[in-house]
Coordinates of C-alpha atoms in Angstrom, one line a residue:
M1 CA 8.6 151.5 -66.9
I2 CA 5.1 152.9 -67.6
I3 CA 2.5 150.2 -67.3
V4 CA -0.9 150.8 -68.9
H5 CA -3.5 148.1 -68.9
Q6 CA -4.5 147.6 -72.6
P7 CA -3.2 151.0 -73.7
V8 CA -4.8 152.7 -76.7
A9 CA -3.5 155.4 -79.1
S10 CA -5.2 157.6 -81.6
L11 CA -4.0 160.4 -83.8
P12 CA -7.3 161.5 -85.5
M13 CA -6.8 165.2 -86.2
Y14 CA -4.9 164.8 -89.5
D15 CA -5.6 161.1 -90.1
W16 CA -7.4 161.5 -93.5
P17 CA -8.1 158.3 -95.5
E18 CA -5.7 159.5 -98.1
I19 CA -2.7 159.2 -95.7
S20 CA -4.0 156.7 -93.1
H21 CA -1.3 154.3 -94.2
D22 CA 1.3 156.9 -93.5
Y23 CA 0.0 157.3 -90.0
D24 CA 0.0 153.6 -89.5
A25 CA 3.7 153.6 -90.5
L26 CA 4.4 156.4 -88.1
W27 CA 2.7 154.6 -85.3
A28 CA 4.4 151.3 -86.1
A29 CA 7.8 152.9 -85.7
L30 CA 6.8 154.9 -82.6
S31 CA 5.1 152.0 -80.9
S32 CA 8.3 149.9 -81.4
Y33 CA 10.4 152.8 -80.1
L34 CA 8.2 153.2 -77.0
C35 CA 8.4 149.5 -76.2
D36 CA 12.1 149.5 -76.6
H37 CA 12.2 152.3 -74.0
G38 CA 10.1 150.4 -71.5
I39 CA 6.8 151.9 -72.4
A40 CA 4.0 149.4 -73.2
A41 CA 2.3 150.6 -76.4
P42 CA -0.5 149.2 -78.6
D43 CA 0.5 147.8 -82.0
H44 CA -2.1 149.8 -83.9
L45 CA -3.8 153.1 -83.8
S46 CA -7.4 153.1 -82.8
R47 CA -10.0 154.4 -85.2
S48 CA -13.0 153.1 -83.3
S49 CA -14.3 156.4 -82.2
T50 CA -14.6 159.7 -84.0
D51 CA -15.9 161.9 -81.2
G52 CA -14.1 163.7 -78.4
N53 CA -15.0 161.1 -75.8
F54 CA -11.9 159.1 -76.9
W55 CA -9.7 161.9 -75.5
L56 CA -10.9 160.9 -72.0
H57 CA -10.3 157.2 -72.4
P58 CA -8.7 156.0 -69.1
N59 CA -6.1 153.9 -71.0
L60 CA -5.1 156.6 -73.5
L61 CA -1.3 156.4 -74.0
V62 CA -1.0 158.9 -76.9
G63 CA -3.8 160.9 -78.5
Q64 CA -4.1 164.2 -80.4
T65 CA -6.6 167.0 -79.8
C66 CA -7.3 170.6 -80.7
G67 CA -6.0 173.5 -78.6
F68 CA -9.4 175.0 -77.9
P69 CA -11.1 171.9 -76.4
L70 CA -7.9 171.2 -74.5
W71 CA -8.1 174.5 -72.8
S72 CA -11.9 174.8 -72.5
R73 CA -13.0 171.3 -71.4
L74 CA -10.1 168.8 -71.2
R75 CA -7.9 170.9 -68.9
G76 CA -7.3 169.0 -65.7
Q77 CA -8.6 165.7 -67.2
V78 CA -5.7 164.9 -69.5
S79 CA -2.0 165.5 -69.6
V80 CA -0.2 167.2 -72.4
L81 CA 2.8 165.4 -73.9
G82 CA 4.0 167.9 -76.5
T83 CA 3.2 169.4 -79.9
P84 CA 4.6 168.4 -83.3
H85 CA 6.1 170.9 -85.7
Y86 CA 4.9 170.9 -89.3
A87 CA 7.0 172.0 -92.3
V88 CA 4.2 173.9 -94.2
E89 CA 3.4 177.5 -94.9
G90 CA 1.7 179.1 -91.9
C91 CA 3.5 177.0 -89.3
S92 CA 6.4 178.0 -87.1
G93 CA 7.8 175.9 -84.3
F94 CA 4.8 174.3 -82.5
G95 CA 2.6 177.1 -83.7
Y96 CA 0.3 177.4 -86.7
S97 CA -2.1 179.8 -88.4
S98 CA -5.3 179.2 -90.3
A99 CA -5.6 180.2 -93.9
V100 CA -8.7 182.1 -94.9
L101 CA -9.8 180.7 -98.2
A102 CA -12.1 182.1 -100.9
R103 CA -12.9 180.8 -104.4
A104 CA -9.9 181.1 -106.8
D105 CA -12.1 182.8 -109.5
T106 CA -13.3 185.7 -107.2
Q107 CA -11.9 189.1 -108.3
W108 CA -10.8 189.9 -104.8
T109 CA -7.3 189.0 -103.6
D110 CA -7.4 190.2 -100.0
L111 CA -9.9 190.0 -97.2
S112 CA -10.1 193.8 -97.0
Q113 CA -11.8 193.8 -100.4
F114 CA -14.8 191.7 -99.3
R115 CA -18.0 193.4 -98.1
K116 CA -20.7 190.7 -97.8
V117 CA -19.8 187.1 -97.1
L118 CA -21.4 183.7 -96.3
I119 CA -19.0 181.7 -94.1
A120 CA -18.5 178.0 -93.8
V121 CA -17.4 176.8 -90.3
N122 CA -16.5 173.3 -89.4
E123 CA -17.7 173.4 -85.8
V124 CA -18.1 175.9 -82.9
G125 CA -15.4 174.1 -80.8
S126 CA -12.7 174.4 -83.4
L127 CA -9.7 176.7 -82.8
S128 CA -8.6 176.6 -86.5
G129 CA -12.0 176.9 -88.2
H130 CA -14.1 179.0 -85.8
L131 CA -12.1 180.9 -83.3
A132 CA -9.4 181.7 -85.9
M133 CA -12.1 183.1 -88.2
R134 CA -13.5 185.2 -85.4
A135 CA -10.0 186.6 -84.8
V136 CA -9.5 187.4 -88.4
L137 CA -12.8 189.2 -88.7
G138 CA -12.2 190.9 -85.4
G139 CA -9.1 192.5 -86.8
L140 CA -11.2 194.3 -89.4
P141 CA -12.8 197.7 -88.8
K142 CA -16.2 197.4 -87.0
G143 CA -19.0 197.2 -89.5
Y144 CA -16.6 196.8 -92.4
L145 CA -17.7 193.3 -93.4
K146 CA -21.3 192.1 -93.3
I147 CA -21.9 188.4 -92.5
T148 CA -24.9 187.3 -94.5
G149 CA -25.0 183.8 -93.1
V150 CA -23.0 180.9 -91.6
Q151 CA -23.1 177.3 -92.7
R152 CA -21.8 174.6 -90.3
S153 CA -20.0 172.0 -92.4
G154 CA -18.8 169.5 -89.8
A155 CA -15.3 169.2 -91.2
H156 CA -12.5 171.2 -92.8
K157 CA -12.8 169.1 -96.0
R158 CA -16.4 169.9 -96.3
S159 CA -15.8 173.7 -95.6
M160 CA -13.3 173.8 -98.4
Q161 CA -15.7 172.0 -100.8
M162 CA -18.5 174.3 -99.9
V163 CA -16.4 177.4 -100.8
A164 CA -15.1 175.7 -103.9
D165 CA -18.7 174.9 -105.0
G166 CA -19.9 178.4 -104.3
M167 CA -22.1 177.4 -101.3
A168 CA -20.0 179.7 -99.1
D169 CA -17.6 182.6 -99.7
L170 CA -15.0 182.1 -97.0
C171 CA -13.7 179.4 -94.6
A172 CA -10.7 179.2 -92.2
I173 CA -8.6 176.1 -92.5
D174 CA -5.5 175.3 -90.5
A175 CA -2.2 175.5 -92.3
V176 CA -1.6 171.7 -92.2
C177 CA -5.1 170.8 -93.6
W178 CA -4.7 173.4 -96.3
Q179 CA -1.4 171.8 -97.3
M180 CA -3.0 168.4 -97.2
A181 CA -5.8 169.6 -99.5
Q182 CA -3.2 170.9 -102.0
D183 CA -1.4 167.5 -101.8
F184 CA -4.3 165.1 -101.8
L185 CA -7.4 167.0 -103.0
P186 CA -5.9 169.0 -105.9
H187 CA -9.2 169.3 -107.7
T188 CA -10.8 171.1 -104.8
A189 CA -7.6 173.1 -103.8
K190 CA -7.2 174.5 -107.3
K191 CA -10.6 176.2 -106.9
L192 CA -9.4 178.0 -103.8
K193 CA -7.0 180.8 -102.8
V194 CA -5.7 182.3 -99.6
V195 CA -7.0 185.8 -98.9
G196 CA -5.8 186.1 -95.3
W197 CA -4.1 184.4 -92.3
S198 CA -5.2 184.2 -88.7
P199 CA -2.9 185.1 -85.8
Q200 CA -0.4 182.4 -84.8
M201 CA -1.8 179.9 -82.4
P202 CA -0.3 176.8 -80.6
G203 CA -0.7 173.7 -82.7
L204 CA -2.6 170.5 -82.1
P205 CA -1.1 168.9 -78.9
W206 CA -0.5 165.2 -78.3
I207 CA -2.1 164.1 -75.0
T208 CA -2.3 161.2 -72.6
A209 CA -4.5 160.2 -69.7
Q210 CA -3.6 161.8 -66.4
R211 CA -0.3 160.5 -65.1
S212 CA 2.3 161.1 -62.5
E213 CA 4.9 163.7 -63.2
K214 CA 7.6 161.0 -63.5
E215 CA 5.6 159.1 -66.1
L216 CA 4.8 162.2 -68.0
Q217 CA 8.5 163.2 -68.1
T218 CA 9.4 159.7 -69.4
L219 CA 6.8 159.9 -72.1
R220 CA 7.7 163.4 -73.2
L221 CA 11.5 162.7 -73.3
T222 CA 10.9 159.5 -75.3
L223 CA 8.7 161.2 -77.8
K224 CA 11.1 164.1 -78.2
S225 CA 14.0 161.6 -78.7
F226 CA 12.0 159.7 -81.3
F227 CA 11.4 162.8 -83.4
S228 CA 15.1 164.0 -83.1
E229 CA 16.6 160.7 -84.4
S230 CA 17.4 160.8 -88.1
T231 CA 16.6 157.1 -88.3
Y232 CA 12.9 157.8 -88.3
K233 CA 12.7 161.0 -90.4
S234 CA 11.6 159.2 -93.5
V235 CA 8.6 157.9 -91.6
Y236 CA 7.2 161.2 -90.3
K237 CA 8.6 163.6 -92.9
V238 CA 5.9 162.4 -95.4
L239 CA 3.3 163.7 -92.9
K240 CA 5.1 167.1 -93.0
I241 CA 6.2 166.6 -89.3
S242 CA 9.5 168.4 -88.8
G243 CA 10.0 168.2 -85.0
F244 CA 8.4 168.0 -81.6
S245 CA 8.4 170.3 -78.7
E246 CA 7.7 169.4 -75.1
T247 CA 4.7 171.4 -74.1
T248 CA 2.3 171.6 -71.2
V249 CA -1.3 172.8 -70.8
D250 CA 0.1 176.2 -69.7
D251 CA 1.4 176.7 -73.3
Y252 CA -2.2 176.8 -74.3
S253 CA -3.2 179.6 -72.0
T254 CA -2.8 181.8 -75.1
V255 CA -5.8 180.0 -76.6
G256 CA -7.9 181.0 -73.5
A257 CA -6.7 184.6 -73.9
L258 CA -7.7 184.5 -77.6
A259 CA -11.1 183.0 -76.8
D260 CA -11.7 185.7 -74.2
G261 CA -10.7 188.5 -76.6
E262 CA -7.8 189.5 -74.3
S263 CA -5.0 189.0 -76.9
H264 CA -6.8 189.9 -80.1
P265 CA -10.1 191.5 -80.9
L266 CA -12.8 189.0 -81.8
F267 CA -15.8 189.2 -84.0
A268 CA -18.9 188.9 -81.9
P269 CA -21.2 187.1 -81.5
L270 CA -20.2 183.5 -82.2
L271 CA -20.5 182.6 -85.8
C272 CA -22.4 179.4 -85.2

């Protein structure tokens, strides 16, 4: 049995208001499943904190973070449980890519046709919005594309809206958020189109507070079992989740290699 005093759980990365009820349904099923397997779990997801400090909550049972902060600042302070798979374009296994988006009415259909661009970036610590864009730009011939400016949006939703409204020319949005925009923000999505994709990167991991190896293995196996049972597919399928891989922090070393420019050329300097 895993005993956590007043355990908390939060899955904030894709928990948009438009589908928060679906995440509540997912957690209700998963919480019950965890408890049935001897793991004390909270009844409800916590939405009390929107900043990264929640990732370091000492009673965190299940949380979700981004691959870049996991590798750059959470490594050694949290434990990785695994990574969901998503059944959307741009995802494969527990990996995903970011779609580079431009306005739908622009004459250009491919990133190679652009020459001067204003870029919207959600935040400097984002793998999907910032590091992915640097990787995409780094793959172009040097001096090929001129960056006329960078606007920091604070969120993928806002980046997409800025491009749709003509306040920026390009943004990088992870494949899951791009699909969510098409499903739940059709007015914005219809004003956008994909002009490129980033290299494949490991997806957004589920994490827990630091635990013994025995506790970690119990949690990992229980989560994997939950996502493999057909009984619960109707609960998580609506969120485009199609599976779950046991992963560790070592699976995110590729993020470090990307950030260091070892695995792919990066546009320099930082965009924001």
